[in-house]
Short mmCIF file of C-alpha atoms in Angstrom, two decimals:
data_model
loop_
_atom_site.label_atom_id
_atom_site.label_comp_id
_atom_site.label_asym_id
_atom_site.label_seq_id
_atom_site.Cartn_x
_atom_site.Cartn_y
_atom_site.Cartn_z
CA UNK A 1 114.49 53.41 56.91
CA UNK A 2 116.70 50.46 56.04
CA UNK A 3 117.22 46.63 57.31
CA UNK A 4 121.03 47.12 57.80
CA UNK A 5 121.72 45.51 61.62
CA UNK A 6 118.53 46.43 62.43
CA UNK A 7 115.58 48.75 61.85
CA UNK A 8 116.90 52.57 61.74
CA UNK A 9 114.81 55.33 61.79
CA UNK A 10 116.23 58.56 60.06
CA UNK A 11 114.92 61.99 60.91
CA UNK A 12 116.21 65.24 59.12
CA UNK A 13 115.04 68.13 61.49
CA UNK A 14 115.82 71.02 58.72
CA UNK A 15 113.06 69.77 56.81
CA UNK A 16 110.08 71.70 56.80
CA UNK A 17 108.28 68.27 58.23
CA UNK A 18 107.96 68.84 61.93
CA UNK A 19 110.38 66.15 63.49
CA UNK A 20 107.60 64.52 65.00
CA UNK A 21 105.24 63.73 62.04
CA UNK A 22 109.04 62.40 60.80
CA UNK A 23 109.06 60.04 63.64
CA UNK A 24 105.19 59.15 63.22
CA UNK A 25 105.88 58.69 59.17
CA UNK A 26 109.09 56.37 59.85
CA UNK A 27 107.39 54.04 62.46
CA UNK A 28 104.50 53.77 60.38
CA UNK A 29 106.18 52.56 57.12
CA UNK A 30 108.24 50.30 59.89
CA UNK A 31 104.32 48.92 60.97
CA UNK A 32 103.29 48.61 57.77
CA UNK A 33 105.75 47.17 55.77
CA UNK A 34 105.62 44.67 59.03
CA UNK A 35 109.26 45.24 59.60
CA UNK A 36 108.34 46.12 63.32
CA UNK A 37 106.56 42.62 64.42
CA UNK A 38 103.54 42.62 66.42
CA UNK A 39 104.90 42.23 70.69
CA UNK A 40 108.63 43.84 69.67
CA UNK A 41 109.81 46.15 71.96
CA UNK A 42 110.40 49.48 71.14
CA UNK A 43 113.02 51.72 72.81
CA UNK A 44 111.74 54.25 75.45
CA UNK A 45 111.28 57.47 75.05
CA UNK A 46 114.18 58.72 76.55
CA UNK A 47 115.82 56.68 74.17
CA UNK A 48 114.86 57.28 71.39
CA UNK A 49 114.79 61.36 72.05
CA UNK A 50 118.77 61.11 73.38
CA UNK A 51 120.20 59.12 70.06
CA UNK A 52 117.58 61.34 68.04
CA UNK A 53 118.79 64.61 69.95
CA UNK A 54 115.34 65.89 70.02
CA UNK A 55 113.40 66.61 73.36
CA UNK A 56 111.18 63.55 75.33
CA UNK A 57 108.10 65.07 74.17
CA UNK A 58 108.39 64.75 70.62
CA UNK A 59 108.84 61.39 70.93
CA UNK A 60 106.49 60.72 73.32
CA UNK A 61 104.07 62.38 71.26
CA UNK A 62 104.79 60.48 68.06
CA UNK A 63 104.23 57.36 70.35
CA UNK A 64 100.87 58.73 71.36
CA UNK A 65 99.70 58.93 68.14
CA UNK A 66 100.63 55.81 66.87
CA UNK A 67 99.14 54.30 69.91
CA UNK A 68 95.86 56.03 69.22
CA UNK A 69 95.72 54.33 65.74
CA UNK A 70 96.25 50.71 67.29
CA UNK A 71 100.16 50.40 66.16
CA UNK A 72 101.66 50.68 69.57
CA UNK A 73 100.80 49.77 73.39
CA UNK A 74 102.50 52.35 75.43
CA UNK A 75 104.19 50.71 78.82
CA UNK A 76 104.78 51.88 82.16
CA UNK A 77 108.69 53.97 82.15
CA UNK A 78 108.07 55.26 78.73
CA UNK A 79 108.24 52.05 76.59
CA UNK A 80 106.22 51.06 73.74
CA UNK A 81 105.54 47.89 72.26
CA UNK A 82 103.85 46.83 68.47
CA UNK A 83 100.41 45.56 69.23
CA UNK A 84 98.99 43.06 66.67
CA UNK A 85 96.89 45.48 65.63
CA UNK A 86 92.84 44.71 64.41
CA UNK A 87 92.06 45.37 60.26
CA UNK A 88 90.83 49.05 60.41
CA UNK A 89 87.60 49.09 58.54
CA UNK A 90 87.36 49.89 54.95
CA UNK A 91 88.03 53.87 54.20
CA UNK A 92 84.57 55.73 53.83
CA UNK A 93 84.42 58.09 50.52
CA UNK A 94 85.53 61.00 52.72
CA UNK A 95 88.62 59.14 53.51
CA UNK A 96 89.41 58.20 49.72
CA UNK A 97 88.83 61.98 49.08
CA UNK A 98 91.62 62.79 51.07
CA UNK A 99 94.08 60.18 50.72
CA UNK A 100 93.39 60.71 47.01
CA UNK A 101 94.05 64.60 47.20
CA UNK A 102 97.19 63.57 49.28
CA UNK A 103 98.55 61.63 46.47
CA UNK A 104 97.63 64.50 44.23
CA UNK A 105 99.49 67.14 46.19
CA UNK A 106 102.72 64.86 46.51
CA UNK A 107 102.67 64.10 42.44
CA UNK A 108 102.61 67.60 41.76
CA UNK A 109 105.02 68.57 44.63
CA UNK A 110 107.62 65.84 43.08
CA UNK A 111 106.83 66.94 39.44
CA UNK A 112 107.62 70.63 40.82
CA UNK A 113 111.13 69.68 41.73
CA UNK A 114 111.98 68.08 38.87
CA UNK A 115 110.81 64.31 39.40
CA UNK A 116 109.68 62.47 36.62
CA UNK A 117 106.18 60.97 36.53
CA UNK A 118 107.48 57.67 35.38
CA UNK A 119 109.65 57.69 38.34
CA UNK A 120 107.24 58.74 40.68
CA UNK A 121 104.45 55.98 38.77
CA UNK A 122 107.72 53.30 39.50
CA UNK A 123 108.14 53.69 43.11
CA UNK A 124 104.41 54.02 43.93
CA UNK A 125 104.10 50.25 41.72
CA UNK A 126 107.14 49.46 43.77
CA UNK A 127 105.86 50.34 47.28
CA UNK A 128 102.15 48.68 46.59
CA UNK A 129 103.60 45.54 45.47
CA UNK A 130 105.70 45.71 48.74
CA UNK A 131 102.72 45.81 50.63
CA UNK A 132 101.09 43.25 48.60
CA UNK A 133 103.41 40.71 49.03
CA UNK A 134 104.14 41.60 52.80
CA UNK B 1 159.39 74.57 97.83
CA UNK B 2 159.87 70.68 99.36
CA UNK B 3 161.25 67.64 96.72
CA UNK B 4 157.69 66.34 97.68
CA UNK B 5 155.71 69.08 95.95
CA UNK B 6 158.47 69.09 93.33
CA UNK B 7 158.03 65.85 92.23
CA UNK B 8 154.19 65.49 92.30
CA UNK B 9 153.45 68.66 90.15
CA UNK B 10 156.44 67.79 87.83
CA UNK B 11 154.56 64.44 87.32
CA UNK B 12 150.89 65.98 86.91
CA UNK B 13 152.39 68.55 84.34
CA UNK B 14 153.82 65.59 82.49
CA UNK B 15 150.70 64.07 82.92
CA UNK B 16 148.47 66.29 81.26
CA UNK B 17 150.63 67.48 78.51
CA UNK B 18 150.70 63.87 77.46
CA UNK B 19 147.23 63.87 77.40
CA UNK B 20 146.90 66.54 75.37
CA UNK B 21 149.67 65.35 73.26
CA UNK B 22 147.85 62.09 72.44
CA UNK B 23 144.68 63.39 72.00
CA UNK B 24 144.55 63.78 68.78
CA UNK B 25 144.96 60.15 68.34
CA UNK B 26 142.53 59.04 70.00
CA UNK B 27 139.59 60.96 68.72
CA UNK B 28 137.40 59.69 66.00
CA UNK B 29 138.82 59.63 62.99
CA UNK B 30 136.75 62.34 62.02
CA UNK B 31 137.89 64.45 64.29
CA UNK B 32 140.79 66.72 64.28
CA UNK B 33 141.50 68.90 67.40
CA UNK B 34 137.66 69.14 68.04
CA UNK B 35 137.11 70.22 64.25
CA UNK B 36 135.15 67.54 61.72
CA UNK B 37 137.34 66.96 59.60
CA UNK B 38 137.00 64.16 56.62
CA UNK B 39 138.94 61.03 57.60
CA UNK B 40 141.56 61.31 55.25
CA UNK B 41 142.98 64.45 56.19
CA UNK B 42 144.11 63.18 59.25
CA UNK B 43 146.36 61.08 56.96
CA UNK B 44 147.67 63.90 55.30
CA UNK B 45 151.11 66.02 55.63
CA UNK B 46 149.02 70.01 56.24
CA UNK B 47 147.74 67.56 59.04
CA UNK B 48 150.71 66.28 60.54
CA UNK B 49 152.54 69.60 60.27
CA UNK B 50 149.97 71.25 62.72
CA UNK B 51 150.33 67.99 65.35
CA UNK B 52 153.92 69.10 65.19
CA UNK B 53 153.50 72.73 65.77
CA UNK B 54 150.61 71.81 68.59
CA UNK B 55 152.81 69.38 70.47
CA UNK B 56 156.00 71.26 70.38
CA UNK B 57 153.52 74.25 71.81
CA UNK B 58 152.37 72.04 74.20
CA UNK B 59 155.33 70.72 75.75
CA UNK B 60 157.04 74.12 75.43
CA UNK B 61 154.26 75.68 77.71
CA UNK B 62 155.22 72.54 80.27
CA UNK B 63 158.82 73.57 80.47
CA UNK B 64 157.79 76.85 81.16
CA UNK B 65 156.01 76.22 83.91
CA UNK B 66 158.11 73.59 85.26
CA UNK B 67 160.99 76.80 85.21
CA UNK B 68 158.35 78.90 86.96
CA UNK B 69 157.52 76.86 89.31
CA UNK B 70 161.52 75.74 90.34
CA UNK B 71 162.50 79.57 90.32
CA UNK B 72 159.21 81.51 91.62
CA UNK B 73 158.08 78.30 93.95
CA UNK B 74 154.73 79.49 92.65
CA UNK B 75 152.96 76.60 91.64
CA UNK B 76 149.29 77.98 90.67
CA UNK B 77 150.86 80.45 88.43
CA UNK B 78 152.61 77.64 87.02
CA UNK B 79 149.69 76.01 86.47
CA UNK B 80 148.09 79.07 84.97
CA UNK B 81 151.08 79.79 82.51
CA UNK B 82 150.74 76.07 81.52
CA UNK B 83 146.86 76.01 80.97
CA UNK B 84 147.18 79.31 79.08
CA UNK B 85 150.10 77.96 76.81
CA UNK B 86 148.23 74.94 75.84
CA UNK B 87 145.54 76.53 75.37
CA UNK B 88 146.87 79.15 72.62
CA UNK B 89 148.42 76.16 71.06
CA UNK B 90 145.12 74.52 71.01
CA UNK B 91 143.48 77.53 69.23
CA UNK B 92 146.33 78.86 66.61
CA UNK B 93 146.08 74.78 65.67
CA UNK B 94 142.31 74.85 64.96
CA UNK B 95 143.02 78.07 63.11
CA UNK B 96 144.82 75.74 60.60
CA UNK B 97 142.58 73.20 60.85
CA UNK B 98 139.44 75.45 60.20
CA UNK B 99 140.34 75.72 56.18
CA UNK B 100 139.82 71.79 56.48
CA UNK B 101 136.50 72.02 58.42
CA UNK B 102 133.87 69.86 56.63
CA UNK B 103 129.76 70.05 57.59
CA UNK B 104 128.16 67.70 59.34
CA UNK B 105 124.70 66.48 57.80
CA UNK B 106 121.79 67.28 59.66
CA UNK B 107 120.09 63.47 59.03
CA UNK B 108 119.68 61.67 62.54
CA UNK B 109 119.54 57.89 63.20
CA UNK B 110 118.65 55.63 66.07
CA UNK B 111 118.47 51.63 66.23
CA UNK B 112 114.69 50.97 67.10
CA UNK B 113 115.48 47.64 67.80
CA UNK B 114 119.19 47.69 69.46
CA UNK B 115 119.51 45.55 72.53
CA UNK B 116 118.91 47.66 75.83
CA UNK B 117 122.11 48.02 77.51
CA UNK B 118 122.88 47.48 81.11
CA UNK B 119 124.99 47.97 84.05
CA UNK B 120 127.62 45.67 84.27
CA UNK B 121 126.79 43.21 87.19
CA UNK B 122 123.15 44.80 87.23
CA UNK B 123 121.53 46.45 90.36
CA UNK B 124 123.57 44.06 92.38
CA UNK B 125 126.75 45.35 91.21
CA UNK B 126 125.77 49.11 91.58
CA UNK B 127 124.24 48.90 95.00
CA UNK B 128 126.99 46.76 96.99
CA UNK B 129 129.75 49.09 97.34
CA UNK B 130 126.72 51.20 98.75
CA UNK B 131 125.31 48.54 101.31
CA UNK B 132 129.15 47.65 102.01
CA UNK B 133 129.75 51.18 103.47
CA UNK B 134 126.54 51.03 105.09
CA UNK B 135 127.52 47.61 106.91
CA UNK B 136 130.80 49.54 107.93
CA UNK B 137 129.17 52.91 109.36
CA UNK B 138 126.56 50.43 111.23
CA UNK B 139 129.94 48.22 113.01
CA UNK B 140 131.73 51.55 113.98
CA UNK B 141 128.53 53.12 115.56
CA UNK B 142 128.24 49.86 117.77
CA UNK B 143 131.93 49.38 118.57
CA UNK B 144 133.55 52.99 118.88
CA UNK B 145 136.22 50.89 121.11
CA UNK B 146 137.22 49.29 118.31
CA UNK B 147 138.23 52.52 116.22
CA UNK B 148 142.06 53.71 115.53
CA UNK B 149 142.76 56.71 117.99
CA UNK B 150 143.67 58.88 114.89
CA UNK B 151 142.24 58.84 111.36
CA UNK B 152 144.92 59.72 108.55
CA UNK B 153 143.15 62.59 106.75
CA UNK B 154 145.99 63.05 103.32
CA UNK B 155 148.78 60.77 102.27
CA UNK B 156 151.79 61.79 99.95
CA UNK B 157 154.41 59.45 97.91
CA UNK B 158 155.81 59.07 101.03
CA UNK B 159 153.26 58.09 103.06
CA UNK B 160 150.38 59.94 105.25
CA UNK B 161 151.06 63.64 106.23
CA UNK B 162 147.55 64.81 108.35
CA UNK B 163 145.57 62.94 110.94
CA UNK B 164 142.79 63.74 112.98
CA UNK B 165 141.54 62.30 116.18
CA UNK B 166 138.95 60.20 115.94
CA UNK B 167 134.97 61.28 116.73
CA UNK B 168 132.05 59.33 115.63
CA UNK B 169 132.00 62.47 113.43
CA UNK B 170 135.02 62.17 111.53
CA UNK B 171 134.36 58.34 111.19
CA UNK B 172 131.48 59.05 109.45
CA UNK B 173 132.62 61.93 107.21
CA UNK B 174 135.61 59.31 105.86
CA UNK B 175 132.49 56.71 105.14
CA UNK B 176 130.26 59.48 103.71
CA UNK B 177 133.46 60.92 101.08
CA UNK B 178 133.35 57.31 100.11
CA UNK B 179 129.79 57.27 99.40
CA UNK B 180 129.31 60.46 97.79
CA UNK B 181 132.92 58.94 95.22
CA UNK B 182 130.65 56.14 94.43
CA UNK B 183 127.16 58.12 94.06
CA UNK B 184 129.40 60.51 91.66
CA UNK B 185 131.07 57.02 89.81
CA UNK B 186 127.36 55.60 90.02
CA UNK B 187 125.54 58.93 87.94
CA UNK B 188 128.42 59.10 85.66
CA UNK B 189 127.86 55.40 84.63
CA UNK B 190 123.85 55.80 84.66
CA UNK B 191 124.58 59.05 82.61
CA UNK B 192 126.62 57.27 80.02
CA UNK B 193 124.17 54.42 79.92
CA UNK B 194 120.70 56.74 79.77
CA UNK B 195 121.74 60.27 79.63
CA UNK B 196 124.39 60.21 75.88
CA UNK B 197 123.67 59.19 72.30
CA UNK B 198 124.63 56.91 70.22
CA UNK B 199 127.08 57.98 67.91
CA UNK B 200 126.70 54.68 65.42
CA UNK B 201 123.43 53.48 64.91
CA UNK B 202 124.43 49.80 63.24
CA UNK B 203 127.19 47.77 61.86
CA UNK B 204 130.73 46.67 63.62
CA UNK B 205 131.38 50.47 64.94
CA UNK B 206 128.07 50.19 66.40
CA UNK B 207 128.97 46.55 68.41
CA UNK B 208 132.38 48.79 69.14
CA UNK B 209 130.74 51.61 70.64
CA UNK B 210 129.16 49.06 72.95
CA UNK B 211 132.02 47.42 73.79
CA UNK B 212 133.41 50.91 74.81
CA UNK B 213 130.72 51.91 77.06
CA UNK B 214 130.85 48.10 78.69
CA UNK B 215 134.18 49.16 79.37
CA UNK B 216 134.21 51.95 80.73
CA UNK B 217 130.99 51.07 83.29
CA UNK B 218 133.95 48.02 84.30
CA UNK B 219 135.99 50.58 85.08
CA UNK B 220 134.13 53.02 87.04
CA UNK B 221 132.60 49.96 89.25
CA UNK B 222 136.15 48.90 89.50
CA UNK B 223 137.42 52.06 90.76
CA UNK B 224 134.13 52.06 93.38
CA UNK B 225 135.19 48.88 94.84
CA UNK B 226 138.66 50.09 95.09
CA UNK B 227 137.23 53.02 96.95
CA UNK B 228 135.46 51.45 99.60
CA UNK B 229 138.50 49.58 100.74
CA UNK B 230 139.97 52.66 101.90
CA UNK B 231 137.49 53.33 104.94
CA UNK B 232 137.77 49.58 106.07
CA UNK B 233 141.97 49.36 106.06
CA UNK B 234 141.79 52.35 108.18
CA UNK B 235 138.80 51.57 110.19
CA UNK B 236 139.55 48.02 110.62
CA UNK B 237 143.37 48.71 111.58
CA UNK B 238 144.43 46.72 108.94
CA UNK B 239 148.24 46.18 108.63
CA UNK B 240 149.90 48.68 106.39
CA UNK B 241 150.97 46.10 104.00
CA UNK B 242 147.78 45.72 102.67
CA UNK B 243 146.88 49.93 101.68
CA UNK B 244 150.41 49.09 99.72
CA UNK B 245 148.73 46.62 98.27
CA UNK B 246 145.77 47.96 97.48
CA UNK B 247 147.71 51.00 96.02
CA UNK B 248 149.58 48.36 93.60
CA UNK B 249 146.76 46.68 92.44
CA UNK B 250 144.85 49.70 91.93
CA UNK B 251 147.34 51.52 90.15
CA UNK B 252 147.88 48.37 88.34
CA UNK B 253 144.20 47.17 87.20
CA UNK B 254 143.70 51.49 86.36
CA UNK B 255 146.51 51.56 84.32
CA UNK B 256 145.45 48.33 82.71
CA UNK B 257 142.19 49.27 81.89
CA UNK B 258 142.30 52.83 81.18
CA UNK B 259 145.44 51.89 78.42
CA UNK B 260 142.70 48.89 77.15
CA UNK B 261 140.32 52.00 76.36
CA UNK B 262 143.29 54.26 74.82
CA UNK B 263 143.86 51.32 72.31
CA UNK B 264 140.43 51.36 71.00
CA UNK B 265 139.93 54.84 70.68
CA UNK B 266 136.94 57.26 70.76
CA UNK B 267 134.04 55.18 70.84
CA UNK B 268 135.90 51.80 70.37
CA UNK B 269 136.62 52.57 66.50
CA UNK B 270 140.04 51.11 66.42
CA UNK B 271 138.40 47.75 67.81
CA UNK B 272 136.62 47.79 64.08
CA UNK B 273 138.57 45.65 61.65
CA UNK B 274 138.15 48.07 58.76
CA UNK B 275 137.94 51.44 60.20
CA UNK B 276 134.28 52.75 60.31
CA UNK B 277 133.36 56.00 62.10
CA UNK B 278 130.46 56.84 63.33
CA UNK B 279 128.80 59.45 61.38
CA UNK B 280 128.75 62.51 63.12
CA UNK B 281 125.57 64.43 63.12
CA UNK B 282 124.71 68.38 63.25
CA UNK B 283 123.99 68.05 67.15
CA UNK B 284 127.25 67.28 67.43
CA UNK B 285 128.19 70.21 65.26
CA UNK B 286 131.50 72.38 66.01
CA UNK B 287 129.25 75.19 66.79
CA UNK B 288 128.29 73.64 69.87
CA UNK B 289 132.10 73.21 71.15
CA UNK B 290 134.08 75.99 72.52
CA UNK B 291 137.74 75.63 71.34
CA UNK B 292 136.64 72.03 71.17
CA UNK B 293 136.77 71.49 74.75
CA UNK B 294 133.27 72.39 76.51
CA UNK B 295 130.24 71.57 74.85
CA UNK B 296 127.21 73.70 74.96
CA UNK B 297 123.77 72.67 73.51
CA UNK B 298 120.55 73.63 75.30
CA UNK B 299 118.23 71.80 72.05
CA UNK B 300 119.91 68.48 72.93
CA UNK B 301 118.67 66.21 76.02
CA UNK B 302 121.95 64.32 76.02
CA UNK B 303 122.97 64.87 79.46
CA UNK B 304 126.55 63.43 79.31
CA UNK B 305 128.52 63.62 75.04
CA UNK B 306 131.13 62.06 73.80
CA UNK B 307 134.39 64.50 73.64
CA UNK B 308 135.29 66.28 70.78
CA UNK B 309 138.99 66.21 71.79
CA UNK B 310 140.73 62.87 73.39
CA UNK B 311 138.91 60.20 75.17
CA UNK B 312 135.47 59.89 77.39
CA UNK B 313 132.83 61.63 77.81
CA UNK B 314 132.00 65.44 78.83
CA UNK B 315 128.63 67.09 80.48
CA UNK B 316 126.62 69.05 78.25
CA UNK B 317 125.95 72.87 79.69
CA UNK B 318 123.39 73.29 77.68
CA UNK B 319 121.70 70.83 80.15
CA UNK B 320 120.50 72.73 83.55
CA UNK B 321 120.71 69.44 85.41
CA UNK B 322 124.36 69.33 84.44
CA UNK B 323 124.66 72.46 86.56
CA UNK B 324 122.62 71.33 88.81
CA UNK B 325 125.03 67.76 89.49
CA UNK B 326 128.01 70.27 88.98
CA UNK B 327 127.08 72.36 92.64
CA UNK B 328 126.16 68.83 94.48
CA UNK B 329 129.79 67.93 93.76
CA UNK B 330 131.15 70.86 94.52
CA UNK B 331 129.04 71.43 97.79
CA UNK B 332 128.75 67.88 99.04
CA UNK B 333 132.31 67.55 100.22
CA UNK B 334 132.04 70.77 101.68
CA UNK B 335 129.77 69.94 103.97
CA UNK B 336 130.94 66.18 104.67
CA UNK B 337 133.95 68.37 106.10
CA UNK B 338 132.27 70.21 108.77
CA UNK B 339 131.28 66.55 110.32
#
């Protein structure tokens, strides 16, 4: 994802990630990082799927989902927009027991190709600062 | 054979050899005879020995044909002869080329927050030629008095060559070929505008690619309103100075506009001050192209792709609705004629 004339969202479909959850992943940091302001327009789905060169309803379903967590109001023809979205309620200890294991899993998947744990320490400092100071 | 025929297929076989010829030039610059190649080969003397060979093939296959078709007076086997010719060229070319061949990546972008694009003019501009022809068909079904005796059917160079009489029938079969050249102008703009990808997703080739597509939406609403001219001269009686000067000013504005696009090339990029290309995904992968020409790819939804070789834009046959648009244009007509 990068700021350069706009907000571009990259998806790699020979990664094992299904393209979708690679849309869903890439809008979300967009959301998040608030990079994607609350009423901005998103393009439709048709879109998105032709510069993408995936089919409608991968898109559309990545625009589902995001909609069902409060990011996104979908519009009539296939739009979407960013809806300012309510604070979700603090994560219950089932939640931190996953997110936690998720974190896990990804430090030992980036240590198993080679990734230093400083580095990986760096850019997890890096990104929570980022969404400190947002 | 006539000096008629003569003339008018020695000027189409010019024609499309020196598209072919210049081709090359105006794809991307990562593109070399519908191969990726990286930019800089283009620049470099393997590459500008196999232009040579490709265009000396190419205009070698033209003066064959043009011999054919002054000795044998055949002039689809001319055609043929020429078509094949270039066509070999074409292929023992990318046979050089292919030692060259670089991958594309398979990483995909898209602007999420690109300006939507429109039709030039807006709904307005698309639906007048329509409600123009309309007004026309309504005047000639109340004033059939008013209607030429004959309606010219073909014209040549030198000037029209078959009539027919005129029947409410044949009046609206000249209104309804008119139509169905603007609905075809009016899905090919709608397809480039909706149905093809970006190829550049930011930056100055991205603003270029727009500019291109503006363009070329000008000149395919141009050429509609050019088109519905031709049923009113005729219908209308208009003097014949002014279907001479509608064929000047046609020709003219065409030419203009269509050698406005050739300057910018593929996508715009020589409108860029420093020359960017657009980065050229795995969708648009060589695999997809056959010899470069015809692109096949059922996984993408693009409906209309930018060309691998030349200018424009081609259908995608991957896409069933391409086939589907493909028999309405070739049945359409074909039943406009029994009318």
């Amino acid at each position: 994802m990068s700021l350069d004339n706009g907000m571009i969202l990259r998806i790699d479909p020979e990664l094992p990630t299904p393209v979708y959850r690679q849309i869903v992943d890439g809008l979300r940091i967009a959301l998040v990082n608030g990079d994607l302001a609350p009423d901005q327009e998103l393009p439709a789905v048709r879109r998105l799927a032709m510069d993408l060169g995936v089919h409608f309803n991968t898109v559309a379903q990545a625009y589902r989902e995001l909609a069902q967590e409060g990011w996104l109001e979908l519009r009539a023809r296939s739009g979407a927009r960013v809806k300012q979205r309510a604070e979700p309620p603090a994560a219950d200890t089932r939640l931190d027991a996953i997110f936690a294991r998720r974190v896990e899993e990804l430090a030992a998947e980036a240590q198993a190709h080679g990734v230093p744990a400083a580095r990986l320490a760096q850019q997890l400092r890096h990104i929570l600062l980022k969404l400190e100071g947002k | 054979m006539t000096p008629d025929v003569d003339f008018r297929f020695l000027l189409l076989l010019i024609t499309l050899t020196a598209a072919l010829h210049f081709s090359p030039a105006v794809s991307r610059s990562n593109l070399f005879l519908g191969l990726t190649v990286d930019p800089q080969f283009k620049q470099s003397d393997a590459a500008r020995r196999l232009l040579r060979a490709f265009r000396m093939g190419l205009w070698g296959s033209a003066v064959a044909a043009a011999i054919l078709a002054s000795t044998a007076g055949s002039l689809g086997w001319a055609l043929a002869l020429w078509a094949a010719g270039s066509l070999l060229c074409l292929a023992v070319a990318r046979r050089g080329v292919s030692a060259h061949v670089v991958q594309t990546p398979s990483v995909r972008e898209a602007n999420l927050t690109a300006p939507a694009e429109r039709m030039p003019g807006g709904l307005w501009a698309v639906a007048l030629p329509f409600v123009a022809l309309g007004a026309l068909a309504m005047w000639a079904w109340l004033h059939p008095a008013s209607l030429p005796q004959q309606l010219v059917l073909h014209s040549t160079f030198s000037g029209p060559d078959r009539f027919a009489v005129t029947r409410m029938g044949t009046v609206m079969a000249l209104i309804g070929r008119a139509a169905f050249c603007c609905l075809i102008l009016t899905g090919l703009g709608l397809g480039i505008l909706h149905g093809s990808p970006r190829r550049a997703s930011s930056g100055a080739a991205m603003e270029a690619e727009r500019l291109f597509r503006r363009r070329i939406l000008i000149l395919m609403l141009m050429a509609e309103y050019f088109l519905i001219c031709l049923p009113y001269i005729q219908l209308l009686k208009l003097p014949p100075i002014v279907h001479s000067v509608w064929a000047g000013a046609f020709m003219g504005l065409l030419g203009h506009r269509l050698l406005q696009l050739l300057s910018g090339g593929q996508g715009g990029e020589r409108w860029v001050l420093r020359p960017q290309s657009a980065a050229l995904d795995n969708r648009a992968a060589d695999s997809h192209w056959k010899l470069g020409l015809i692109y096949f790819n059922p996984h993408d939804p693009a409906f209309l792709v930018e060309k691998h070789i030349g200018q424009g834009y081609t259908l995608n046959f991957g896409n069933p609705w391409c086939w589907v648009c493909l028999a309405a244009i070739l049945t359409i007509p074909r039943l406009l004629a029994q009318l």
